[in-house]
XYZ file of C-alpha atoms in Angstrom:
569
model
C 112.638 -140.280 75.486
C 115.238 -139.220 73.043
C 116.031 -136.094 74.796
C 116.018 -137.159 78.126
C 118.802 -140.333 77.102
C 121.114 -137.299 75.535
C 121.179 -135.335 78.293
C 123.187 -137.085 80.589
C 125.519 -138.012 78.241
C 125.948 -134.233 76.829
C 126.474 -133.004 80.571
C 128.894 -136.036 80.940
C 130.834 -134.330 77.698
C 130.333 -130.658 79.328
C 132.005 -132.236 82.486
C 134.895 -133.567 81.073
C 135.700 -130.527 78.754
C 135.521 -128.591 82.136
C 137.879 -130.477 83.634
C 140.163 -130.648 80.834
C 140.336 -126.902 80.366
C 140.979 -126.686 83.837
C 143.878 -128.814 83.727
C 145.636 -127.400 80.723
C 145.285 -123.788 82.197
C 146.820 -125.320 85.213
C 149.637 -126.748 83.657
C 150.485 -123.624 81.760
C 150.180 -121.994 85.393
C 152.740 -124.817 86.635
C 155.137 -124.926 83.939
C 155.567 -120.911 83.772
C 154.681 -119.384 87.285
C 154.889 -122.232 89.898
C 157.758 -123.984 88.393
C 159.992 -121.174 88.199
C 159.540 -119.595 91.316
C 159.187 -122.880 93.229
C 162.737 -123.491 91.503
C 163.926 -120.078 92.968
C 163.020 -120.790 96.392
C 164.375 -124.452 96.059
C 167.797 -123.480 95.190
C 167.700 -120.791 98.307
C 167.395 -123.767 100.577
C 169.657 -125.876 99.074
C 173.150 -126.954 99.762
C 175.426 -125.871 96.373
C 176.516 -129.043 94.964
C 174.943 -131.804 97.224
C 171.418 -130.581 97.050
C 170.950 -130.860 100.484
C 168.515 -128.670 102.557
C 170.488 -125.977 104.265
C 169.966 -122.429 105.924
C 173.335 -121.625 105.624
C 172.720 -119.212 102.152
C 170.312 -117.312 104.295
C 172.630 -116.998 107.026
C 175.702 -116.006 104.236
C 172.583 -113.295 103.272
C 172.414 -111.903 106.816
C 176.265 -111.939 107.467
C 176.901 -109.795 104.612
C 177.367 -106.199 105.227
C 176.346 -105.154 101.547
C 172.745 -107.430 101.347
C 171.841 -106.285 104.821
C 172.199 -102.749 103.928
C 170.519 -103.394 100.521
C 167.536 -104.850 102.446
C 167.216 -101.601 104.398
C 167.851 -99.394 101.681
C 165.152 -100.853 99.628
C 162.721 -101.000 102.599
C 163.504 -97.018 102.927
C 163.214 -96.124 99.725
C 159.930 -97.787 99.359
C 158.203 -96.386 102.194
C 159.540 -93.077 101.602
C 158.348 -93.391 97.940
C 154.939 -94.362 99.537
C 155.298 -90.874 101.707
C 156.006 -88.894 98.857
C 153.619 -90.414 96.678
C 150.887 -89.526 99.106
C 151.589 -86.332 99.389
C 151.463 -85.873 95.715
C 147.991 -87.732 95.198
C 146.375 -86.488 98.121
C 145.587 -83.070 97.147
C 144.803 -84.056 93.529
C 142.487 -86.576 94.519
C 140.595 -84.229 97.297
C 140.351 -81.259 95.507
C 139.281 -83.018 92.097
C 136.821 -84.917 93.988
C 135.493 -82.512 97.060
C 135.295 -79.282 95.194
C 133.372 -77.734 92.100
C 136.805 -77.710 89.912
C 136.896 -76.937 86.442
C 139.143 -79.450 84.799
C 138.941 -82.011 87.268
C 138.822 -84.808 84.280
C 141.695 -83.134 82.389
C 143.655 -83.373 85.739
C 142.679 -86.959 86.535
C 144.094 -88.104 82.895
C 147.102 -86.006 83.199
C 147.646 -87.675 86.838
C 147.725 -90.740 84.884
C 150.543 -89.859 82.160
C 153.601 -90.931 84.725
C 152.525 -94.817 84.388
C 152.997 -95.029 80.484
C 156.639 -94.432 80.721
C 159.396 -96.662 82.058
C 160.366 -95.418 85.426
C 163.682 -95.583 84.321
C 163.356 -93.426 81.196
C 161.946 -90.814 83.497
C 165.079 -91.297 85.684
C 167.481 -89.842 83.097
C 164.882 -87.175 82.161
C 165.151 -86.215 85.652
C 168.592 -86.222 85.775
C 168.840 -83.351 83.622
C 166.145 -81.088 84.902
C 167.135 -81.975 88.898
C 170.808 -83.517 88.693
C 173.505 -81.765 90.291
C 173.964 -80.062 86.922
C 170.621 -79.945 85.468
C 168.176 -77.069 84.790
C 166.887 -76.565 88.254
C 169.849 -76.566 89.943
C 171.858 -74.468 87.736
C 168.938 -71.837 87.999
C 168.901 -71.774 91.672
C 172.735 -71.735 91.755
C 172.481 -68.524 89.720
C 169.594 -67.163 91.504
C 170.664 -67.897 95.299
C 173.926 -69.616 95.107
C 172.910 -73.052 96.597
C 172.239 -76.621 95.028
C 169.669 -79.227 96.116
C 170.544 -82.981 95.799
C 167.226 -84.203 94.295
C 169.098 -87.081 92.482
C 171.856 -88.055 94.830
C 171.775 -91.756 95.880
C 168.692 -93.175 97.543
C 167.204 -89.479 97.264
C 166.905 -89.786 93.544
C 165.354 -93.284 93.611
C 162.999 -91.941 95.815
C 162.190 -88.905 93.931
C 161.703 -90.644 90.371
C 159.792 -93.720 92.078
C 157.332 -91.339 93.499
C 156.634 -89.234 90.678
C 156.219 -92.804 88.416
C 154.097 -94.430 90.918
C 152.152 -91.973 92.463
C 148.755 -92.462 90.084
C 148.363 -95.839 92.028
C 147.346 -93.809 94.992
C 145.700 -91.236 92.976
C 143.085 -93.549 91.135
C 142.171 -95.431 93.899
C 141.845 -93.092 96.502
C 139.729 -90.855 94.032
C 137.837 -93.711 93.110
C 137.237 -94.293 97.169
C 136.263 -90.834 98.068
C 133.727 -90.931 95.009
C 132.144 -93.555 97.116
C 131.827 -92.540 100.403
C 128.605 -92.184 101.960
C 127.498 -88.472 101.810
C 125.335 -89.205 104.777
C 127.978 -89.999 107.034
C 129.604 -86.257 105.919
C 126.107 -84.923 106.868
C 125.744 -86.411 109.808
C 129.247 -85.372 110.855
C 128.944 -81.656 110.013
C 125.503 -81.912 112.154
C 127.250 -82.602 114.834
C 130.250 -79.790 114.557
C 132.791 -81.433 112.562
C 134.010 -79.219 109.519
C 137.237 -78.182 107.571
C 140.677 -80.469 108.797
C 138.896 -82.187 111.349
C 136.068 -83.515 108.890
C 138.838 -84.703 106.519
C 140.740 -86.089 109.389
C 138.140 -87.935 111.706
C 135.463 -88.577 108.449
C 136.622 -88.242 104.960
C 140.220 -89.790 105.256
C 139.339 -92.925 107.402
C 136.049 -93.635 105.023
C 138.394 -93.823 102.034
C 141.037 -95.513 103.540
C 140.626 -98.932 101.799
C 141.182 -97.045 98.512
C 144.056 -95.290 99.865
C 146.010 -98.688 101.219
C 145.296 -100.527 97.924
C 146.967 -97.693 96.225
C 149.773 -97.533 98.510
C 150.449 -101.215 99.129
C 150.967 -101.237 95.096
C 153.526 -98.235 95.258
C 155.341 -100.174 97.924
C 155.669 -103.499 95.975
C 156.461 -101.708 92.396
C 159.055 -99.658 94.326
C 160.726 -102.275 96.014
C 160.957 -104.646 93.109
C 161.961 -102.608 90.774
C 165.481 -102.878 88.974
C 166.303 -100.907 86.229
C 165.733 -97.162 87.844
C 168.773 -97.612 90.637
C 171.053 -99.557 87.814
C 170.554 -96.241 85.362
C 170.794 -94.199 88.616
C 174.485 -96.040 89.710
C 172.414 -97.205 92.685
C 173.930 -100.693 93.308
C 173.114 -101.249 97.100
C 169.444 -102.523 96.583
C 168.083 -105.613 96.605
C 166.910 -106.203 92.812
C 170.095 -104.390 91.349
C 171.984 -107.075 93.913
C 170.021 -109.942 92.631
C 170.574 -108.880 88.931
C 174.275 -108.183 89.269
C 174.721 -111.599 91.546
C 173.348 -113.946 88.394
C 174.754 -111.644 85.753
C 178.442 -111.399 86.966
C 178.697 -114.623 88.896
C 176.449 -116.939 87.352
C 173.217 -118.854 87.764
C 174.620 -121.592 89.918
C 175.174 -119.010 92.528
C 173.094 -119.390 95.429
C 173.035 -115.746 96.880
C 171.045 -114.731 93.980
C 168.241 -116.925 94.513
C 168.384 -116.107 98.559
C 167.636 -112.254 97.483
C 164.921 -113.068 95.070
C 163.207 -114.743 98.271
C 163.630 -112.016 100.213
C 161.782 -109.920 97.487
C 158.994 -112.266 97.064
C 158.298 -112.739 100.969
C 158.579 -108.726 101.526
C 156.120 -108.584 98.460
C 153.948 -110.990 99.846
C 154.054 -109.774 103.401
C 153.218 -106.228 102.157
C 150.167 -106.936 100.487
C 148.939 -109.251 103.516
C 149.674 -106.403 105.866
C 147.557 -103.776 103.554
C 144.738 -106.667 103.807
C 145.212 -106.774 107.695
C 145.018 -102.874 107.929
C 141.290 -102.753 106.537
C 140.317 -106.349 108.018
C 137.372 -106.298 110.472
C 136.695 -102.577 109.718
C 133.328 -101.606 107.996
C 133.655 -98.940 105.338
C 129.971 -99.737 104.105
C 128.100 -97.317 102.630
C 124.126 -97.439 103.496
C 122.719 -96.106 100.023
C 123.791 -97.478 96.831
C 127.007 -96.034 95.364
C 127.510 -93.963 98.563
C 126.724 -90.744 96.595
C 130.260 -89.349 96.979
C 131.386 -86.139 99.097
C 128.898 -83.555 98.273
C 130.937 -80.902 96.158
C 131.327 -77.163 97.339
C 131.926 -74.422 95.443
C 135.291 -72.876 96.219
C 135.538 -69.073 97.361
C 137.863 -66.927 94.932
C 141.079 -66.913 97.253
C 140.718 -71.047 97.706
C 140.654 -71.388 94.023
C 143.783 -69.471 93.615
C 145.371 -71.625 96.115
C 143.707 -74.630 94.665
C 144.756 -74.116 91.160
C 148.305 -73.188 92.201
C 148.600 -76.440 94.222
C 147.209 -78.527 91.396
C 149.553 -77.079 88.766
C 152.684 -77.399 91.036
C 152.012 -80.677 91.430
C 151.162 -81.870 87.661
C 154.317 -79.502 86.580
C 156.386 -81.842 89.056
C 154.858 -84.990 87.592
C 154.759 -84.267 83.946
C 158.744 -82.948 84.215
C 160.040 -86.524 82.910
C 157.946 -85.986 79.891
C 159.129 -82.473 79.272
C 162.753 -83.834 79.748
C 162.387 -86.607 77.812
C 160.549 -84.453 74.948
C 163.506 -82.069 74.703
C 165.987 -84.769 75.223
C 164.579 -86.559 72.107
C 165.277 -83.170 70.119
C 168.563 -82.083 71.683
C 171.945 -82.206 69.864
C 173.839 -80.967 73.380
C 172.115 -80.430 76.508
C 174.775 -80.337 79.527
C 175.293 -77.716 82.254
C 172.700 -75.529 80.919
C 169.077 -75.404 81.607
C 167.749 -75.777 78.065
C 169.352 -77.886 75.113
C 172.064 -75.988 72.764
C 170.187 -76.568 69.567
C 167.312 -79.404 68.505
C 167.559 -81.796 65.675
C 165.590 -84.614 63.893
C 168.319 -87.102 63.957
C 167.788 -89.097 66.816
C 164.296 -90.008 65.549
C 166.265 -90.742 62.216
C 168.522 -93.221 64.171
C 166.043 -94.973 65.820
C 163.833 -95.614 62.603
C 166.853 -96.352 60.788
C 168.424 -98.532 63.032
C 166.308 -99.343 66.083
C 163.124 -100.553 64.277
C 163.988 -104.434 65.349
C 162.973 -103.146 68.762
C 159.678 -101.920 67.962
C 158.940 -104.804 65.696
C 159.780 -106.904 68.509
C 157.536 -105.414 71.515
C 154.814 -105.302 68.350
C 154.931 -109.209 67.916
C 156.021 -109.999 71.950
C 153.243 -107.751 73.754
C 150.662 -108.791 71.360
C 151.153 -112.349 71.837
C 151.565 -111.643 75.689
C 147.862 -110.074 75.791
C 146.236 -112.750 73.368
C 147.513 -115.509 75.911
C 146.111 -113.580 78.417
C 142.830 -113.228 77.157
C 142.540 -116.521 76.585
C 143.768 -117.693 79.593
C 141.792 -115.007 81.614
C 138.460 -115.710 79.863
C 138.795 -119.628 80.842
C 139.196 -119.019 84.256
C 136.520 -116.141 84.412
C 134.429 -118.450 82.716
C 135.145 -121.846 85.188
C 134.779 -119.620 88.142
C 131.831 -117.883 87.494
C 129.877 -120.118 85.289
C 130.714 -123.699 86.627
C 130.867 -125.515 90.003
C 134.261 -127.339 89.282
C 135.980 -128.434 92.578
C 138.821 -126.427 93.156
C 138.318 -123.480 90.182
C 138.934 -120.648 92.330
C 142.626 -121.865 92.782
C 143.174 -121.234 89.245
C 142.264 -117.349 89.850
C 144.584 -117.365 93.108
C 147.158 -119.173 91.550
C 147.128 -116.904 88.284
C 146.569 -113.726 90.569
C 149.725 -114.610 92.693
C 152.005 -113.643 89.790
C 151.227 -109.704 90.824
C 153.464 -110.058 94.026
C 156.056 -111.758 91.810
C 158.902 -109.272 90.829
C 160.198 -109.678 87.415
C 163.646 -110.125 88.129
C 162.647 -113.275 89.915
C 160.502 -114.427 87.322
C 163.240 -113.955 85.218
C 165.831 -115.656 87.396
C 163.372 -119.046 87.791
C 163.238 -118.864 83.955
C 166.729 -119.095 83.599
C 167.535 -121.684 86.280
C 164.330 -124.019 85.315
C 164.721 -123.887 80.937
C 168.290 -123.274 80.602
C 169.237 -127.109 81.229
C 166.604 -128.132 78.804
C 167.634 -128.297 75.329
C 166.012 -128.521 71.843
C 167.121 -131.384 69.494
C 169.848 -129.005 68.148
C 171.265 -128.155 71.624
C 169.746 -124.486 71.684
C 168.595 -124.251 75.643
C 164.781 -123.327 76.038
C 165.878 -120.471 77.874
C 167.168 -118.370 75.100
C 164.041 -118.438 72.845
C 162.202 -115.398 72.187
C 158.735 -117.368 73.107
C 160.233 -117.362 76.770
C 160.206 -113.756 76.699
C 156.617 -113.864 75.471
C 155.444 -116.262 78.033
C 157.067 -114.288 80.815
C 155.193 -111.032 79.820
C 152.090 -112.773 79.580
C 152.695 -114.414 83.219
C 153.337 -111.053 84.500
C 150.282 -109.269 83.130
C 148.174 -111.976 83.419
C 146.180 -110.697 86.477
C 145.337 -107.509 84.669
C 143.644 -109.260 81.824
C 142.025 -111.435 84.533
C 140.507 -108.895 86.309
C 139.144 -107.317 82.976
C 137.358 -110.707 81.664
C 136.083 -111.231 85.338
C 134.605 -107.843 85.268
C 133.203 -108.484 81.386
C 131.881 -111.771 82.342
C 129.923 -110.887 85.418
C 128.070 -108.195 83.496
C 126.472 -110.981 81.310
C 123.553 -112.361 82.412
C 123.150 -116.193 82.986
C 119.653 -116.047 81.625
C 120.846 -115.135 78.111
C 123.254 -118.362 78.101
C 120.144 -120.274 79.679
C 117.871 -119.024 77.098
C 120.278 -120.214 74.175
C 120.788 -123.533 75.596
C 117.088 -123.842 75.698
C 116.764 -123.678 72.025
C 119.487 -126.208 71.712
C 122.577 -124.522 71.557
C 125.526 -126.644 72.676
C 127.456 -125.217 75.936
C 130.433 -124.420 73.166
C 128.053 -122.834 71.048
C 126.626 -120.970 73.497
C 129.865 -119.847 74.665
C 131.445 -118.758 71.133
C 127.916 -117.148 69.989
C 126.422 -115.485 72.888
C 129.286 -114.930 75.587
C 132.300 -114.090 73.763
C 130.728 -111.313 71.412
C 129.386 -109.694 74.681
C 132.462 -109.621 76.045
C 134.327 -108.277 73.369
C 134.648 -104.842 74.939
C 135.982 -106.117 78.170
C 138.299 -108.791 76.305
C 139.737 -105.569 74.142
C 140.243 -103.553 77.084
C 141.920 -106.480 78.914
C 144.389 -107.160 76.099
C 145.369 -103.455 75.610
C 145.981 -103.219 79.240
C 147.974 -106.301 79.033
C 149.744 -105.085 76.076
C 150.079 -101.837 76.894
C 152.041 -102.902 80.426
C 153.811 -105.346 78.771
C 155.449 -103.039 76.297
C 157.474 -101.522 78.648
C 158.048 -104.240 80.949
C 161.877 -104.634 81.758
C 162.584 -106.692 84.677
C 161.682 -109.784 83.466
C 163.726 -109.065 79.688
C 166.583 -107.826 81.074
C 167.124 -111.569 82.182
C 166.278 -113.268 79.614
C 167.211 -111.494 76.198
C 169.904 -113.524 75.155
C 170.560 -111.887 72.079
C 170.127 -107.992 70.281
C 168.107 -109.686 67.494
C 165.622 -110.907 70.105
C 165.615 -107.541 72.244
C 162.005 -105.443 73.038
C 161.891 -102.083 73.101
C 162.324 -101.519 77.011
C 165.734 -103.745 76.616
C 166.571 -100.690 73.583
C 166.071 -98.328 76.015
C 167.771 -99.703 78.491
C 171.156 -100.176 76.197
C 170.742 -96.632 74.786
C 170.348 -94.901 78.184
C 173.507 -96.345 79.854
C 175.429 -94.065 77.552
C 175.601 -90.265 77.292
C 176.066 -90.970 73.503
C 172.752 -93.039 73.465
C 170.281 -91.029 75.067
C 169.433 -88.864 72.681
C 168.183 -91.731 70.415
C 166.972 -93.496 73.654
C 164.912 -90.508 74.372
C 163.489 -90.582 71.074
C 162.370 -94.619 71.494
C 161.357 -93.296 74.766
C 158.718 -90.955 73.220
C 157.836 -93.771 70.607
C 157.183 -96.068 73.765
C 155.411 -93.372 75.470
C 153.026 -92.600 72.591
C 152.586 -96.283 71.359
C 151.067 -97.014 75.433
C 149.222 -93.904 75.519
C 147.274 -94.741 72.123
C 146.765 -98.210 73.750
C 145.317 -96.649 77.156
C 142.846 -94.430 75.103
C 142.067 -96.941 72.698
C 141.160 -99.246 76.172
C 139.033 -96.636 77.749
C 137.020 -95.552 74.206
C 136.165 -99.410 74.085
C 135.532 -99.374 77.653
C 133.169 -96.353 77.140
C 131.494 -97.805 74.013
C 131.041 -101.221 75.333
C 128.950 -100.074 77.937
C 127.425 -97.509 76.095
C 125.592 -100.193 74.091
C 125.195 -102.465 77.136
C 123.051 -99.928 78.414
C 121.387 -99.134 75.480
C 120.098 -102.711 75.141
C 119.299 -102.883 78.958
């Protein structure tokens, strides 16, 4: 009788606890994602001074040649970057998944390396290697008397962005190729399809979801990137125009907000179009795991061609890292294929003068990762383990930040919180904690997916068994669920930490004092002047090592967690 009388009361407490948790998460998302973005949209559609609804701001945007040119330039650069990135990723993905190819795993890891370096840092290194007076053009000029404008204007942005973001296509396409139903390939071969016809009619169409997922990510990332065009002195693109309008005219100018709305709409449209491309088409396999493509042994001449292609692609995509490392040790590197001499002075200067950037980055990225893991775990639990009405909205709202450009979030924070002051008159937007919150919101989707994956691998029966033995819901979560999710949670934290450590678009808007600046901001400041590029490169190498270490740690923890669970099962 006692247990029957207590059960409803316990159930009511649990329900109210779930509601309170959901409301707390919703409040966070509204305050630091929905409200700032809604403020940007509201300002774009209102008349300056009166606050009345108007479309005049958008008409002014359409009538201004600079903005229209910036819009088409951004579209052109993004589309061209997708094409160039595809040309780099397709051979690597196909060769390493289709053939018995020695070193395939190493190639996949090396192909991932571009993502762990901020693209604007790679831009400086690429100028030294492929610029008008860079290594490649100096050698070409000496040998055959020509120079190729790799890094001139929009070409430079496309070149740098293609090399930086092509791993998105490589990763997604490789995974899709590994999951293709082998029986379909065999059926096509029995009907006479071979070689390029087999690839064009069967293999690539079946891998289309993975390719489109990667291509849409490349498009969105290139479209809203701010620092690379600025460092290459390309200002007639949308993100640089939004930044320049806000920083030069002020946060009251409506045109920066109109450009931000155009950035949001285009990013969302790109994601929507990519989802339409695979809708109503069946890509499902008919056997578990698909089996992947049948691996074929290469003939000697085919192997030679394949290794040559892979070597050429890897040399190209790793060129920014090679250039950055050389620059970090160079005394003088100008109008010569290689530096005149080498020194450790840049590293000495970075550790003596710029350790503040590193310390701030460790604090900011750690706090952002912690916030993401706490909120990600709570959302995953509410969605997967409760019947709370509207719980999936939390997932959708949190994931929406993936389509919000960093520059838009930064402008939204300034507009929303600059007028909100503390007791001493300090604007909330000038506090360093706002940078942490912006980083946390920007990286929340990454941690959220890791939390979902970790929780989905835990059987509900384990929680039911604990509750049948008398444990409360809170005790079950604390003693059973969270420990079993540890590997996934740590991996999510490391992913969030690593990507937040090199985030610039949002922090460039929010850093109000040099004492609050993180590593990415310091890199940007260093790289803007020729005299600062040596120390900037040294700081960039430190950033690459930091993010690479986090990535390796993440992979190690994921694999260890998988091994432990496999052993338990």
